[in-house]
Every structure is written in C-alpha cells, then in structure tokens.
XYZ file of C-alpha atoms in Angstrom:
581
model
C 43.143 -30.405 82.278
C 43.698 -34.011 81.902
C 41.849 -37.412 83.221
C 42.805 -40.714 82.552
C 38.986 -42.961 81.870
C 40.837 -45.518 79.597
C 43.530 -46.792 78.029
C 42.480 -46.046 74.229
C 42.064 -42.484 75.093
C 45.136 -40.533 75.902
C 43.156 -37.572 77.700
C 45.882 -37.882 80.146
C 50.331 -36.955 80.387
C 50.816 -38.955 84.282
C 49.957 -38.988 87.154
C 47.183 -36.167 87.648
C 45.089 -37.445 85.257
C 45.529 -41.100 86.281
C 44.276 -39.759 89.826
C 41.839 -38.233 88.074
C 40.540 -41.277 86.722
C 40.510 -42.888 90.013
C 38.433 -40.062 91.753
C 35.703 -40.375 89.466
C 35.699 -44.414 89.442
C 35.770 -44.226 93.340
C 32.826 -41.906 93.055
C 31.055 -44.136 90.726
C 31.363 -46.640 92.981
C 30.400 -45.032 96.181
C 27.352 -43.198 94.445
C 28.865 -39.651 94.693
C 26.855 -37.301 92.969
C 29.857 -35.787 90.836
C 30.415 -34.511 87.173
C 33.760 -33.966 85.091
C 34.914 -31.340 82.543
C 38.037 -31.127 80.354
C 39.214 -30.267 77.484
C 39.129 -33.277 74.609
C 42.498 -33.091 73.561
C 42.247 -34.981 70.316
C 46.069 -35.246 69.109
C 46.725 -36.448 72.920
C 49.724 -35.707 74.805
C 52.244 -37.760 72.618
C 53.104 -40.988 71.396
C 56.821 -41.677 72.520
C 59.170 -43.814 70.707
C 63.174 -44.352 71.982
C 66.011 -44.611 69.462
C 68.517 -47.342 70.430
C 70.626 -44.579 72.130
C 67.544 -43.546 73.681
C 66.878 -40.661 71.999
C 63.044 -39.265 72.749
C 60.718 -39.274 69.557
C 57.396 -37.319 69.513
C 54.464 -37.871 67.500
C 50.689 -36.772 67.863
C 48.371 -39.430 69.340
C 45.072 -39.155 67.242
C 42.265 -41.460 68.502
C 38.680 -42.372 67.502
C 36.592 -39.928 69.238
C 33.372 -40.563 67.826
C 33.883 -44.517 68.853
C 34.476 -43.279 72.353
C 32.375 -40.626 73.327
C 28.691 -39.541 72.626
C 28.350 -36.011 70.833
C 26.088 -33.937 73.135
C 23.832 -31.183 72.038
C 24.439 -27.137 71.848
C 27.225 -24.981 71.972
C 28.783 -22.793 74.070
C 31.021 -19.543 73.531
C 34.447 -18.154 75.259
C 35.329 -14.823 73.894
C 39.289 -15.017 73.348
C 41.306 -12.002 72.758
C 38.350 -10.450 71.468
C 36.701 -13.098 69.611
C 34.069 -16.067 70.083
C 35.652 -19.383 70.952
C 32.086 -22.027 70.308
C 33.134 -25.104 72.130
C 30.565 -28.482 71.983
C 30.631 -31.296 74.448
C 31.095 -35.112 74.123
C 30.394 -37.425 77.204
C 31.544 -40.413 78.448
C 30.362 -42.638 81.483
C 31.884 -44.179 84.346
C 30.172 -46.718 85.472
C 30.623 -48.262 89.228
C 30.579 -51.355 91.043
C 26.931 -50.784 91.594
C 25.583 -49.276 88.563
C 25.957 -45.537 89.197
C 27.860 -43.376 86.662
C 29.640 -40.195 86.409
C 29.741 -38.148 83.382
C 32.762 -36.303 82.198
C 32.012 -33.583 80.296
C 35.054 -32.950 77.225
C 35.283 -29.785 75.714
C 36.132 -29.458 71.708
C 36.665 -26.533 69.956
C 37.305 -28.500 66.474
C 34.026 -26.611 64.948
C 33.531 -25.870 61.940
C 32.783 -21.976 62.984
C 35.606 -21.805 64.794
C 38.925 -20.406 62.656
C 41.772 -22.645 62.596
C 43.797 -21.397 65.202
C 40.576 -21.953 67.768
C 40.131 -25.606 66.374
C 43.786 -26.127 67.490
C 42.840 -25.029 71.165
C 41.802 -28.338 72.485
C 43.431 -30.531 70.014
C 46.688 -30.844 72.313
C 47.712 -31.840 76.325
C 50.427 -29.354 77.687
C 50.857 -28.062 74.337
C 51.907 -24.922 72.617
C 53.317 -21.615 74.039
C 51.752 -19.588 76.681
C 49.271 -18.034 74.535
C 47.876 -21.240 73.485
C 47.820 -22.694 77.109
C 46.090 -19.233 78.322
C 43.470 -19.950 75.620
C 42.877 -23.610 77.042
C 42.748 -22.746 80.671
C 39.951 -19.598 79.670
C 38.190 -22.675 77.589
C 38.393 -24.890 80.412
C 37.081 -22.752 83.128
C 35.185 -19.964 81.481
C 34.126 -22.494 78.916
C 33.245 -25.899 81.700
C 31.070 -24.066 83.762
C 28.884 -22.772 80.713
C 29.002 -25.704 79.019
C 27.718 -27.512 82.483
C 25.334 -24.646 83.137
C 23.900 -25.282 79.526
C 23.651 -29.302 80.000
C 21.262 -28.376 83.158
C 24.183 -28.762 85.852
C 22.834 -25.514 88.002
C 22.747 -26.832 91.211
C 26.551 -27.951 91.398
C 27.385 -27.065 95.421
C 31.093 -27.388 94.882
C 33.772 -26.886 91.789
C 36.958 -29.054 92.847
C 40.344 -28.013 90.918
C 43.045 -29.946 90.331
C 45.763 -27.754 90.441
C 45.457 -23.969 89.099
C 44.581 -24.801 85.034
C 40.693 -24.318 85.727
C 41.411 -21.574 88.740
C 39.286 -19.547 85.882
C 35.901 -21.023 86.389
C 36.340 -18.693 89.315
C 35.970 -16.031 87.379
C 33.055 -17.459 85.534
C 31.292 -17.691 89.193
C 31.400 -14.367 90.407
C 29.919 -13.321 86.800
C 27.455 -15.302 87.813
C 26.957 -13.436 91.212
C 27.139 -9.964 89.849
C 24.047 -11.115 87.456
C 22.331 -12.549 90.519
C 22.988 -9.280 92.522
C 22.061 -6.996 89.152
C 25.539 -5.182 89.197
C 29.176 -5.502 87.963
C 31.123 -4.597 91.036
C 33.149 -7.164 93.000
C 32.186 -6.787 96.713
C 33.097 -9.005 99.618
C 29.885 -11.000 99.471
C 30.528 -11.437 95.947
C 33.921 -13.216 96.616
C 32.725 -15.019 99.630
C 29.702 -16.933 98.090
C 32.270 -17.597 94.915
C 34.896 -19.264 98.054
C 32.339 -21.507 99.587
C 31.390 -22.881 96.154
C 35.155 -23.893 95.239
C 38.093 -26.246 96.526
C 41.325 -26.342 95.695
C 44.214 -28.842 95.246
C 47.556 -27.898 94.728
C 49.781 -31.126 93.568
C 53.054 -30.408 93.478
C 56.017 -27.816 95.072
C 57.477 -28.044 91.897
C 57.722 -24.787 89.596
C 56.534 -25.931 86.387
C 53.519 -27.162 88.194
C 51.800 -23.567 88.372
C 50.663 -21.813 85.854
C 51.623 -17.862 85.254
C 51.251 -15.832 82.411
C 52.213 -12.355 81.964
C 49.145 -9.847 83.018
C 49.345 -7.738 79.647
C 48.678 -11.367 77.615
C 45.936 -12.086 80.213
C 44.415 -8.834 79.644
C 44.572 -9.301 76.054
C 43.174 -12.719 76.410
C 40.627 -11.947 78.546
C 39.585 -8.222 78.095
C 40.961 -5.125 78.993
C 37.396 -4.787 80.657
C 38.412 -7.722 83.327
C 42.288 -6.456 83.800
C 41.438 -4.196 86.848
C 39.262 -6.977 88.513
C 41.870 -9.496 87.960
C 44.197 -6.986 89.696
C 41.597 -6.673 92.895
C 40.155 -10.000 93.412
C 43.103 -12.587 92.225
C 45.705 -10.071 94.527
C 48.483 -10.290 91.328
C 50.774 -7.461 93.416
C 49.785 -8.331 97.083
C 51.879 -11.262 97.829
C 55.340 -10.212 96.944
C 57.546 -12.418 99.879
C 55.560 -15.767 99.629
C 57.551 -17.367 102.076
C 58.512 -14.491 103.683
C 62.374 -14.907 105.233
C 62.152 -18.369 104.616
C 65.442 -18.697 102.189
C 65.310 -22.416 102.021
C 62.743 -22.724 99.092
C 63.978 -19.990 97.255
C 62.918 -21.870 94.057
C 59.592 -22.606 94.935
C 59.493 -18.986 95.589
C 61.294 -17.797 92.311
C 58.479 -19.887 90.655
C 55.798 -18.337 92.243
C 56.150 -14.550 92.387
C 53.873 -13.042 90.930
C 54.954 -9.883 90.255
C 53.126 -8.562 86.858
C 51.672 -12.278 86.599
C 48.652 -14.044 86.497
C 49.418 -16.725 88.630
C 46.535 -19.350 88.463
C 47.694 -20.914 91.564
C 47.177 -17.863 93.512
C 43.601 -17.339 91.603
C 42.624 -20.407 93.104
C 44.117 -20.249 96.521
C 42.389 -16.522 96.602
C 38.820 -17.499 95.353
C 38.784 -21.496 97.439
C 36.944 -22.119 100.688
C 39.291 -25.154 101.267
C 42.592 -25.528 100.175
C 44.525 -29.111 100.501
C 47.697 -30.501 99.775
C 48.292 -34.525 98.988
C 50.389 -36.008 101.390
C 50.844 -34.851 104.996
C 54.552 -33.652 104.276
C 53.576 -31.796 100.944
C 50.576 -29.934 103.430
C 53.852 -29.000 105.403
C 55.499 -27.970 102.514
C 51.940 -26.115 101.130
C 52.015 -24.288 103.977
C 55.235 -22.568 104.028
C 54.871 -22.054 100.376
C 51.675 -20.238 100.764
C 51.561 -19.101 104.176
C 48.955 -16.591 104.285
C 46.623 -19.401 103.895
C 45.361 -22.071 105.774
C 46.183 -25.431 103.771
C 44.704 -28.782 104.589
C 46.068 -32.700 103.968
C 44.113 -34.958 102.110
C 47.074 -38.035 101.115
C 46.301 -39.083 97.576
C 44.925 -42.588 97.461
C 44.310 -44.965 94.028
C 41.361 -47.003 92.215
C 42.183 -50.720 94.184
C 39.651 -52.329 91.392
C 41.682 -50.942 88.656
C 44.932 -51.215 89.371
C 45.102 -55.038 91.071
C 46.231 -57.416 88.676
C 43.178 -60.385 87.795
C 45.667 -63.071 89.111
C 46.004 -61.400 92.527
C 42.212 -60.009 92.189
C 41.099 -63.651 92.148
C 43.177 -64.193 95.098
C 41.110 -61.244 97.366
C 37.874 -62.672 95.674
C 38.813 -65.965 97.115
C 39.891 -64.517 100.795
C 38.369 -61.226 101.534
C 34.898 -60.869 100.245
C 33.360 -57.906 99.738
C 37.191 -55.634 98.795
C 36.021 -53.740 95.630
C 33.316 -52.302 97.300
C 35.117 -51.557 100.581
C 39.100 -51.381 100.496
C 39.192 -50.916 103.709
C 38.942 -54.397 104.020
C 42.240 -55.124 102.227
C 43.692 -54.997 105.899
C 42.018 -58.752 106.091
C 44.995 -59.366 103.598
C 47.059 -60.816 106.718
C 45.259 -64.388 106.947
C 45.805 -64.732 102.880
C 48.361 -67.843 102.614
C 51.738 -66.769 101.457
C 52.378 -69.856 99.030
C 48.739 -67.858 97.205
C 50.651 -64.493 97.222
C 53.343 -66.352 95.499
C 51.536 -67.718 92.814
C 49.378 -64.693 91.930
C 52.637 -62.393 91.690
C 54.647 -65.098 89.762
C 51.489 -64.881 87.331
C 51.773 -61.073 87.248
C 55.527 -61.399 86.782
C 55.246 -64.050 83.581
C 52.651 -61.419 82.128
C 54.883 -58.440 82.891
C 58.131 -60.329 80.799
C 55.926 -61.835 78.420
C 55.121 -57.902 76.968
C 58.968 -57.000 77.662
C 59.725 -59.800 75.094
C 57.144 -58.618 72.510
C 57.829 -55.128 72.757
C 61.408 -54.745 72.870
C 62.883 -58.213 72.024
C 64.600 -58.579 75.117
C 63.976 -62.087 77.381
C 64.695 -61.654 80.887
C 64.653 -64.284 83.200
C 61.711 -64.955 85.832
C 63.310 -66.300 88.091
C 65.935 -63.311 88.706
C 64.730 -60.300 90.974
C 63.342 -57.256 89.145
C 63.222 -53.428 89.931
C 60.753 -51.161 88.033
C 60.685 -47.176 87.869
C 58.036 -45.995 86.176
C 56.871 -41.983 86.314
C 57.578 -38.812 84.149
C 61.456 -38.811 83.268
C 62.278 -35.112 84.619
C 65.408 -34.319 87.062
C 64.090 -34.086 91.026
C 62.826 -37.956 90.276
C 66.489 -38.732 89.734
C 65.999 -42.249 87.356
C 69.721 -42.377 87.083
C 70.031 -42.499 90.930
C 70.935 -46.193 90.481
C 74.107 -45.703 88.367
C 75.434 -43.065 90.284
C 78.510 -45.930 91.279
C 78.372 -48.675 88.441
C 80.945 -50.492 90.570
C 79.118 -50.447 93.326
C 76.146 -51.526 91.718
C 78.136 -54.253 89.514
C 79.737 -56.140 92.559
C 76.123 -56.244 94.525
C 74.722 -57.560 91.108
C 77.525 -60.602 91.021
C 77.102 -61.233 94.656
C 73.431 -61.978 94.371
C 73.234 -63.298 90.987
C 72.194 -60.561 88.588
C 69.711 -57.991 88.396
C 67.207 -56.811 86.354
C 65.494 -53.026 85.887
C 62.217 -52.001 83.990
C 62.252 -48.302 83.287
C 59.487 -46.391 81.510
C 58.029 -42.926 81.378
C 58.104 -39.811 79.076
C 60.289 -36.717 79.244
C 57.754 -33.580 78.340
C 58.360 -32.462 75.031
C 60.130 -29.508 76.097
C 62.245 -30.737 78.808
C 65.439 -31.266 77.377
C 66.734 -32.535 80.795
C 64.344 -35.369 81.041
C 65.340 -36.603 77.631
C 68.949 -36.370 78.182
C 67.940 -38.659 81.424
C 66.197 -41.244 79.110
C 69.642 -40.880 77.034
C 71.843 -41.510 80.340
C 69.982 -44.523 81.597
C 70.394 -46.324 78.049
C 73.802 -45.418 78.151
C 74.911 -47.069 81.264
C 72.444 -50.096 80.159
C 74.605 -50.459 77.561
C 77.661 -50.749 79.674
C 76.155 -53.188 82.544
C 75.025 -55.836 80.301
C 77.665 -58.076 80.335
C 77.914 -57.443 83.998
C 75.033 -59.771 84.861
C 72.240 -56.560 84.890
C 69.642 -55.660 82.543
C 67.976 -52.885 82.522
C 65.063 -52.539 79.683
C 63.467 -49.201 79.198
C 60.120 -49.430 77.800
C 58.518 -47.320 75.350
C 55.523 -44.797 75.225
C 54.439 -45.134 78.988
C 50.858 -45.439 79.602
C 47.862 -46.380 81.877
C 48.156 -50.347 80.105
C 51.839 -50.921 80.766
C 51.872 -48.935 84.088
C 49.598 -51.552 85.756
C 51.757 -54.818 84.019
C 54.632 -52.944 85.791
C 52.986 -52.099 89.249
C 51.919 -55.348 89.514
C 54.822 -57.489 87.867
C 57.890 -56.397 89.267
C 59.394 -57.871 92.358
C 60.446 -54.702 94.445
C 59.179 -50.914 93.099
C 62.389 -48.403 93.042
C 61.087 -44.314 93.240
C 63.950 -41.672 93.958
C 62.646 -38.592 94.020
C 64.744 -35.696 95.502
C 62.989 -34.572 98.556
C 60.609 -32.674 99.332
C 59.567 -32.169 95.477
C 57.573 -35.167 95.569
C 54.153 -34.026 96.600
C 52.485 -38.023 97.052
C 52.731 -40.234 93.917
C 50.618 -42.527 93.865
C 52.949 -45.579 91.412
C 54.003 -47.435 94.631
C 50.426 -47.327 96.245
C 49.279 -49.222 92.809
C 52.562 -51.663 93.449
C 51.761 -52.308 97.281
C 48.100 -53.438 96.160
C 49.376 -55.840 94.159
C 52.111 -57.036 96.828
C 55.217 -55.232 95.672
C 56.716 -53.615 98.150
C 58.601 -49.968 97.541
C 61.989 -49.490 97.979
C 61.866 -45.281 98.000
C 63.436 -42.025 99.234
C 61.169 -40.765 102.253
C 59.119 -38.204 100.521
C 55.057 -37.725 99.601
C 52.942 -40.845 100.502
C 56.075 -42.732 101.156
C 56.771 -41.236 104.688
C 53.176 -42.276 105.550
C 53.503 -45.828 103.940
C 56.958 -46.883 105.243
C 57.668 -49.211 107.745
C 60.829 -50.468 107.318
C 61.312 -54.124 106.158
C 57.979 -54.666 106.932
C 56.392 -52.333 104.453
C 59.581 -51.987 102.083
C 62.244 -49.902 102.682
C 64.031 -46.666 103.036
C 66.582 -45.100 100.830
C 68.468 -41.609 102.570
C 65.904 -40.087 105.164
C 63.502 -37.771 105.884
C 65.450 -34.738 106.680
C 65.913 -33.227 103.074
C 62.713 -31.612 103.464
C 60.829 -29.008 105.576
C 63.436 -28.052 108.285
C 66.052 -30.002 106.250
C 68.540 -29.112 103.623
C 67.981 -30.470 100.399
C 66.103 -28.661 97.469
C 68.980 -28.956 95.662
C 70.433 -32.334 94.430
C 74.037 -31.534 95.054
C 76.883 -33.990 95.057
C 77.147 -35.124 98.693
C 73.475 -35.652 99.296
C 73.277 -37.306 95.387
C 75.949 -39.605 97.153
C 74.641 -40.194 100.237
C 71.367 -41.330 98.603
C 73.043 -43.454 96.305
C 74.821 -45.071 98.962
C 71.950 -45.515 101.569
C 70.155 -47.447 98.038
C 73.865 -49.834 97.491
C 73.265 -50.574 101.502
C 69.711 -51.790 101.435
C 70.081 -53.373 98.131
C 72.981 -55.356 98.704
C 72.104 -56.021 102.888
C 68.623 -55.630 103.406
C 66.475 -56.658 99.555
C 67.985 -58.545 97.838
C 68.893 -61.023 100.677
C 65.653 -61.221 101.917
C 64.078 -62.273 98.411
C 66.795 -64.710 97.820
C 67.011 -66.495 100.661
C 63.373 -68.056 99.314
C 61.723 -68.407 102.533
C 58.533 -66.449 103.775
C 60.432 -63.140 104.856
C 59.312 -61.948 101.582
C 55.981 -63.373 100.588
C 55.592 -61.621 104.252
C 56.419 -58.290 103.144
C 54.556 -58.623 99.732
C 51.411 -59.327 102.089
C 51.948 -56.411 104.499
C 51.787 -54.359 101.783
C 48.737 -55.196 100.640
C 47.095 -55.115 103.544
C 48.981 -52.443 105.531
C 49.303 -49.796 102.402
C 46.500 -51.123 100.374
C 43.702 -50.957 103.241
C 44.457 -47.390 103.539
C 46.418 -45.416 100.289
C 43.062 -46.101 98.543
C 41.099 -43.474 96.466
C 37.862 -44.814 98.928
C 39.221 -43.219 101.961
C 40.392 -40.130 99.776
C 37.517 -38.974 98.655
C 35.792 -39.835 101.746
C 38.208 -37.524 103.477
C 37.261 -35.308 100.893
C 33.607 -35.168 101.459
C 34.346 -34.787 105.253
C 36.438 -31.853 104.695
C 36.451 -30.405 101.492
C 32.579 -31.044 100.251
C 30.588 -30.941 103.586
C-alpha cells in the first residue's frame, strides 16, 4: 500500500513504506530479480503543519507525477460493487550499486473513463472510510496482479505482502487456477498451488494494523457471486478464539475476531506458504496471536547506503572498503579511529541544527547533548514518556548542564490521541524552557528530515509500550550512523541491546509475552519513566560528558555491532533462504 523510493514523492505514511523502500534498493543492489506494485496515491498521505500550541494541521500533498514516473501502456479493469474500475500504470526505477533496477509498478485510477468517485480511489494513503479503503485494497490486489500479468510479468514465482492490504491478489490467483484447471470450484489443489506462490508479513500486534471490513460491504464490493467462496477459502467464521484461553492479549484479540468480517490478515495467513513476523519477540508474539499457524522471524533490517550520513559515509569509504556492497562488513567498524567518529558525527550534528534553525527559528547549541524521537505520534509509542516527572527531569537537566530534544512525526488524521500527544509534548516544552531544556518539535516528518535526525542527534530516545512494537527500524538507521539508542526492550531493540556498550535499556523485557503489560497503566508508566531518569542522569549523560573515549566507543560499537547486522542485506537474504527458496 505504500513505499517510500524518494523524498519528492510521498507514496509513503512511516515506517512500512520506508522499509519498503529499502527492500527494493537492497534488491537492486544484490541483483534480485523483484518487481513492485502500489497504488499512486497522488494527494499523498498529508502535509503536516503544527500551530504554536501544537495543534495538528492537514493538507493534501499533490506532487509532479508526470516529472517522476514514466506513463506505461494499457489498461486494466477491477469490477467494484458492480462496476469497471480501469486502472493504468506509471513506473519508476531503482537503480543499484551495480546497475540493476527494480521496477515498481503504481496503480492510478485518475482516468478519464473512470467516474469521479473511482478517480478518487488511488488519489489518497490511508484515506477515506472503509468503503473507500475496501475499493483500494480490491485495486491493489485484484488490480496489481492484472496490471503485472498485462506488462508480461507471468512467470512471478512468489507474491510477498506487506501486511494484509494486498491479501486480495490471493484471490486474483486462484482465478487464475480455476481458468488453468477449466472450472470455478475451489478445491484443495486449487488453494495449495495459490499458498506456495505467496508470503506473508504481518508488521505489527497492534489493532489498527489489520484490516477488516464487514462481509455484507465485501460482498457488495466484490460480488455476491464471490461471498460464499470468501466464506470457504478465507475461513471468516472458523477461527472464533484466536488465542484461545490466552486472556493476556485480549486486545489483540478484540481486534482480530472475525466474526461476520473480512479480515485481510486472516486472508493472507490462510492463502501464504510462509508466514513471518519482524523481530524475534514480535514472531513470539505472532505466534500466540495466530496460533493455528506456523509463523516464522525474519528481524527487519534498513538500506545502510541510504540512510548513513555523507560525512560518516566518507569515513567507511576511507576505512572499510567495499561496505555498500556488503554491510556485513560494517563489523570492520572497530579499527575506525574514534577522534574520525567524532568529527563525522559533529558534521552530522552542525547539519542536523543548521535545518532546526531554518525551519523553526530556534538555535540550539552544538555543543549540548541532544535526544531525538522520531516515529508516528500514536499512544503505545508513549512520546510524552519523558515528562512523565518534570522535576525529575529538570534537576538531571541542571546537574549536567541542559538538555536538548528533537521530536517529529505525524499523528494519523483520525487519531485524535496522537494529536492530543503532539499537543502535550508542546505543552510541557513550553514549561521547561527556562529550565535549561529545549525540546523542538519539527514539522511534517519525512524520509529527508528522518535521516538529518538519525544521523545528527547524540543519543536516539524510542519508548514504545511493550510488546506493541513489532521491530522499528529508526534506531537501526541511528546506530549506522553511530548514535546509539537509549530504548524500552521491545522489537529489534531486544536483539540490538547490549547495555552501555550498544546503548542502553529503559524498564525491561518482561512487559511482553509471559509478562504483564499491554496496558500502559500507572505503575508500569512510572516504573518506565523512572528506569529512563536512572540511566539518563547515571549512566548517558555522564558518559558523554565526561569527554573522553567511553562514548566515541559506544558510537563505534554501534556501527559496527548493530550496523553489520540490522541491515536490509541480511534481511532479504534471510528472506530468500526462507521465504523465496
């Protein structure tokens, strides 16, 4: 549904589509055989602007399609609710480190044929009500594989989907079988040939992350004709106790039952031959979740080439030969001189301000130490974490000289609780000023000023409440650039951390499978705020103050400790072990 290629096209809301982006540049690079769909999206997700109080303002993000993309040839149609969808293709190449591309395919339904309500289909990311994002997700996966059929992609041997908002193409497949086989029924063989074509990753245990819609719209949608099948293959009323007498993820569960529903996460978990999660606890997690199947672990990884700043980039080019092409050899990171390290990050850092300055008007100082949070603003990653005590936090700030904190990210549109977060981190900005901290939130997050951030700031702050992270993939960018992650232990994190050698711990591990929190209630809110006041004020912030190499140590562990191996190299190479093969 969404894939980040570049910065002047905003295909993409966060953090799916940025690993999107980096999939399909590792496979550039690596010569992967490998070709993209979605849907064009030409308004965007939004363009976010912050009133002083820190109020959320949405506008559409138009953008020069024909500049960007080339118009390809034919048309293709989707029958929705009864009529014909025609959808045409633009492409756009990414080209690797040795010359191969991979073409992603974008689907547009702005046609002149088309009435006005089917122009609007692809025109907007994670937009409309559930009628209009039924309509996409039949475009994008009844729609992608014609479209891909008609370009002369017939001999694709696996369809990979990123969560459940192309699980539809499935359908589209065993279409394809029952013309192969010359009739309409849906038989085992049917459904097993349609399984060994497809793979499935699920990205997140949060609700709002899968897909349902009720099965009398889907009906309508699709055709009465297809109701019955739906009912038989996708198994709508078979799974009624997901996690059977599990009562510890009741909301997980609450999210997923299916009763009545097309759930598109169960569409693809019933018609995939592998199934993964993206971090070894979210597999964990996967697998209580959806326990009548078997789900794999396949830890997210990112784009090193993309997301390493040029001053540190020229350091690697200097020191380890050969790193774009083979990340792996990031772990020769370890002989770099630290005085190098320093200088490339300062660099980073001057860069990162520099844009704070122009952007906001605000001048923070270089030389004082810098958080940065940067992700969607939405509860379970708890941005306000840090001003859960402002005492607390005031009296570390004067002991150590001041602090300074970068925020940025979006709030969806229709999450009312993410924007009142935006609203509650402003407020207490307002009120720790003239304490010595500043905290800056920047506007209208994106691709551009997520890799100033990763790469700029001096330690990388992510509080998600556990286990709803499934990996992110922010503090994977940070450690490549030598910015160590100061983080609850949940997704990549528990894989990543060593502790004051990698970054360090806030809280621990227990929270999640076999522990107790899915719910951020006081104590646990307060334990986690305390465990991040203890490291802060005994652990961080006098290890970057005290100037010596402690921390140009730590900056170069994680390069070559988490960089070497949270790459999107060894992900997809783990996926064409065990997911492709």
């Amino acid at each position: 549904m969404e894939i980040a290629l570049d910065a002047r096209m905003p295909t993409y809301s966060g953090g799916l589509g940025v690993l999107a982006g980096d999939t399909l540049r590792t496979a550039a690079d690596l010569g992967i055989p490998m070709v993209a769909v979605c849907l064009l999206h030409r308004r965007g997700y939004f363009r976010q602007t912050l009133a002083p109080d820190g109020e959320q303002h949405e506008a559409p993000e138009d953008w020069p399609v024909e500049e960007l993309l080339e118009p390809l040839p034919g048309q293709v149609t989707v029958a929705v609710a009864g009529r014909d969808v025609r959808l045409r293709g633009w492409r756009y190449e990414v080209r690797g480190c040795r010359g191969h591309t991979v073409p992603v395919i974008f689907l547009d339904s702005r046609i002149e044929d088309n009435d006005e309500a089917a122009r609007a289909f692809t025109d907007q990311l994670y937009g409309g009500d559930a009628r209009y994002r039924l309509a996409q997700e039949m475009l994008l996966g009844l729609g992608g594989v014609r479209m891909l059929r008609m370009l002369g992609f017939g001999a694709i041997r696996r369809f990979h989907m990123n969560e459940g908002h192309a699980a539809l193409l499935t359908l589209e497949l065993l279409e394809e079988q029952h013309r192969g086989n010359g009739h309409n029924g849906v038989g085992e063989h049917e459904i097993e040939a349609v399984r060994e074509q497809c793979v499935f990753t699920t990205h997140t245990p949060v609700p709002a992350g899968h897909d349902q819609f009720p099965l009398e719209l889907a009906a309508e949608l699709l055709g009465r004709g297809r109701a019955p099948k739906l009912r038989d293959v996708f198994a709508i009323d078979v799974y009624r106790q997901v996690l059977r007498s599990d009562d510890r993820f009741s909301l997980p569960r609450d999210a997923l039952d299916h009763d009545l529903m097309l759930n598109m996460t169960y569409v693809a978990l019933n018609l995939s031959g592998h199934v993964n999660g993206v971090a070894h606890r979210h597999g964990e997690i996967s697998r209580l979740m959806f326990a009548e199947y078997s789900v794999d672990a396949i830890t997210n990884g990112v784009h090193a080439a993309t997301w390493i700043a040029a001053p540190m980039a020229a350091v690697l080019d200097r020191h380890v030969a050969g790193w774009q092409a083979d990340n792996y050899s990031l772990r020769y990171a370890l002989a770099i001189p630290l005085a190098e390290i320093a200088e490339a990050h300062a660099a980073s850092k001057r860069d990162l301000l520099e844009h704070v300055a122009t952007s906001t008007g605000r001048r923070l100082e270089p030389a004082r130490f810098t958080l940065g949070f940067a992700r969607r603003a939405t509860a379970y990653k708890r941005p306000d974490l840090l001003f859960t005590d402002l005492e607390r936090l005031r009296a570390i700030a004067r002991r150590h000289g001041g602090l300074q904190v970068l925020y940025a990210g979006k709030a969806h549109p229709a999450d009312e609780g993410g924007k009142a977060l935006i609203r509650d981190v402003h407020a207490a900005a307002e009120t720790l000023r003239e304490d010595g901290i500043e905290v800056v939130w920047l506007p209208d997050y994106g691709t551009a000023l997520a890799a100033k951030l990763v790469s700029g700031v001096d330690v990388w702050l992510n509080t998600p409440l556990p286990p709803n992270e499934a990996s992110g993939t922010s503090g994977m960018k940070a450690a490549m650039n030598g910015v160590p992650s100061l983080s609850t232990l949940d997704g990549w994190w528990i894989e990543g951390h060593l502790e004051g050698i990698t970054g360090w711990s806030i809280g621990d591990s227990g929270a999640g499978a076999g522990g107790a929190g899915t719910s951020d209630d006081e104590a646990l809110r307060a334990r986690d705020a305390a465990s991040l006041y203890d490291k802060l004020e005994h652990a961080v912030l006098p290890c970057y103050l005290e100037g010596g190499d402690a921390f140009l140590t730590i900056r170069r562990h994680a390069i070559a400790l988490n960089g070497a191996f949270f790459n999107s190299q060894r992900m997809l190479q783990q996926y064409l072990q065990r997911a492709y093969a």
